[in-house]
Coordinates of C-alpha atoms in Angstrom, one line a residue:
X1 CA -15.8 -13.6 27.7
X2 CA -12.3 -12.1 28.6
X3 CA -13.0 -8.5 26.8
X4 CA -16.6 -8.6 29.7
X5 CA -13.8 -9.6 32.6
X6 CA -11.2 -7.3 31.7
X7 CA -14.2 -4.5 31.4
X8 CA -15.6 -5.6 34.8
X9 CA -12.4 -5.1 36.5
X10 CA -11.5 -2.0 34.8
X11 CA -8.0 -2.8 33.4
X12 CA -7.5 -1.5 29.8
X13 CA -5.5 -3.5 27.6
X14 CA -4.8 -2.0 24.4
X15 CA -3.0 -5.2 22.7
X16 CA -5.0 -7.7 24.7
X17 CA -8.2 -5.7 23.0
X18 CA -6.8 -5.3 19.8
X19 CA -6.2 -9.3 19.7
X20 CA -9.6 -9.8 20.8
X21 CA -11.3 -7.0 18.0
X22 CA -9.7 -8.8 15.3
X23 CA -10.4 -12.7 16.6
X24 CA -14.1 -11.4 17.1
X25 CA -14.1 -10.4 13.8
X26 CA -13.4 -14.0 12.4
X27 CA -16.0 -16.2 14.7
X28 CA -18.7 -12.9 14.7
X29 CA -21.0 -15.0 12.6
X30 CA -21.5 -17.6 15.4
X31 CA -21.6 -14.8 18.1
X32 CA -24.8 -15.1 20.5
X33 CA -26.8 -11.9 21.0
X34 CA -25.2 -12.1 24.5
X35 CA -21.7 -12.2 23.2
X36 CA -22.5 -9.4 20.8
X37 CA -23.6 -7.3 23.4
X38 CA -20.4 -8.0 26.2
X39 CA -18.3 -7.5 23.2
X40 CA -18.9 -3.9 22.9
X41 CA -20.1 -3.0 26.2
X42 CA -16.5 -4.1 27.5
X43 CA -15.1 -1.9 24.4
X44 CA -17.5 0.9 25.2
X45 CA -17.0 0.3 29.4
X46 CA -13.4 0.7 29.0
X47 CA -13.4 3.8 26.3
X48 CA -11.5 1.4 23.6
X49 CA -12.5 2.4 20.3
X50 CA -13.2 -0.1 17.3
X51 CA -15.4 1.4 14.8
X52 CA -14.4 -1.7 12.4
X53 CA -15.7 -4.2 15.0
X54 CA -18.2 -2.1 15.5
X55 CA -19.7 -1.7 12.5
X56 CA -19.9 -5.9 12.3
X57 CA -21.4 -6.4 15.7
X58 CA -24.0 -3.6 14.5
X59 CA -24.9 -5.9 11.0
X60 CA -24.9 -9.2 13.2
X61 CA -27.1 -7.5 15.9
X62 CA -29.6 -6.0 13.0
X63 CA -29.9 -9.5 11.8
X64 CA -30.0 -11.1 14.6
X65 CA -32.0 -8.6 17.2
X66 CA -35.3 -10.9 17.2
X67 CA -33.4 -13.0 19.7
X68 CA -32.2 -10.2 21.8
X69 CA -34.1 -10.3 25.3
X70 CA -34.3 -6.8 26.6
X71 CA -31.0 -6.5 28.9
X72 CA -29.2 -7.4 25.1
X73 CA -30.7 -4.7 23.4
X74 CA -30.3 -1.6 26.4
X75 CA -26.7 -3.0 27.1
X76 CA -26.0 -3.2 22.8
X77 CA -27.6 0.2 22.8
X78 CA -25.6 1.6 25.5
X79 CA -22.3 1.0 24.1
X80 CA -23.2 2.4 20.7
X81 CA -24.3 5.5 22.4

């Protein structure tokens, strides 16, 4: 996803991540444990806080974690820490 690319290459976009917070918040429902997990590892990566986004990948990844393979959960973990 672009928040995982923009992570990977280190470049901080506060608008660009701000868009992305608030369009992840609409489609979070059909997120994949995957996409949960890049989602806030490129939030957490790049040191861009979103405690509201946060708090909805944490319910979607509660309801959801029996799908997580283990790279999901230590990454999901991770970026909470």
């Amino acid at each position: 996803n672009t928040a995982w690319a923009f992570a990977t290459l280190g470049i901080p976009d506060p608008q660009l991540f701000e868009l992305i917070a608030r369009a992840s918040e609409q489609g979070i429902s059909s997120f994949k444990p995957q996409d949960l997990t890049n989602t806030a590892w490129a939030f957490a990566t790049l040191g861009i806080p979103d405690p509201q986004l946060f708090e909805l990948i944490a319910r979607a990844s509660e309801q959801g974690i029996s799908s997580f393979k283990p790279q999901d959960l230590t990454n999901t973990a991770w970026a909470f820490a």
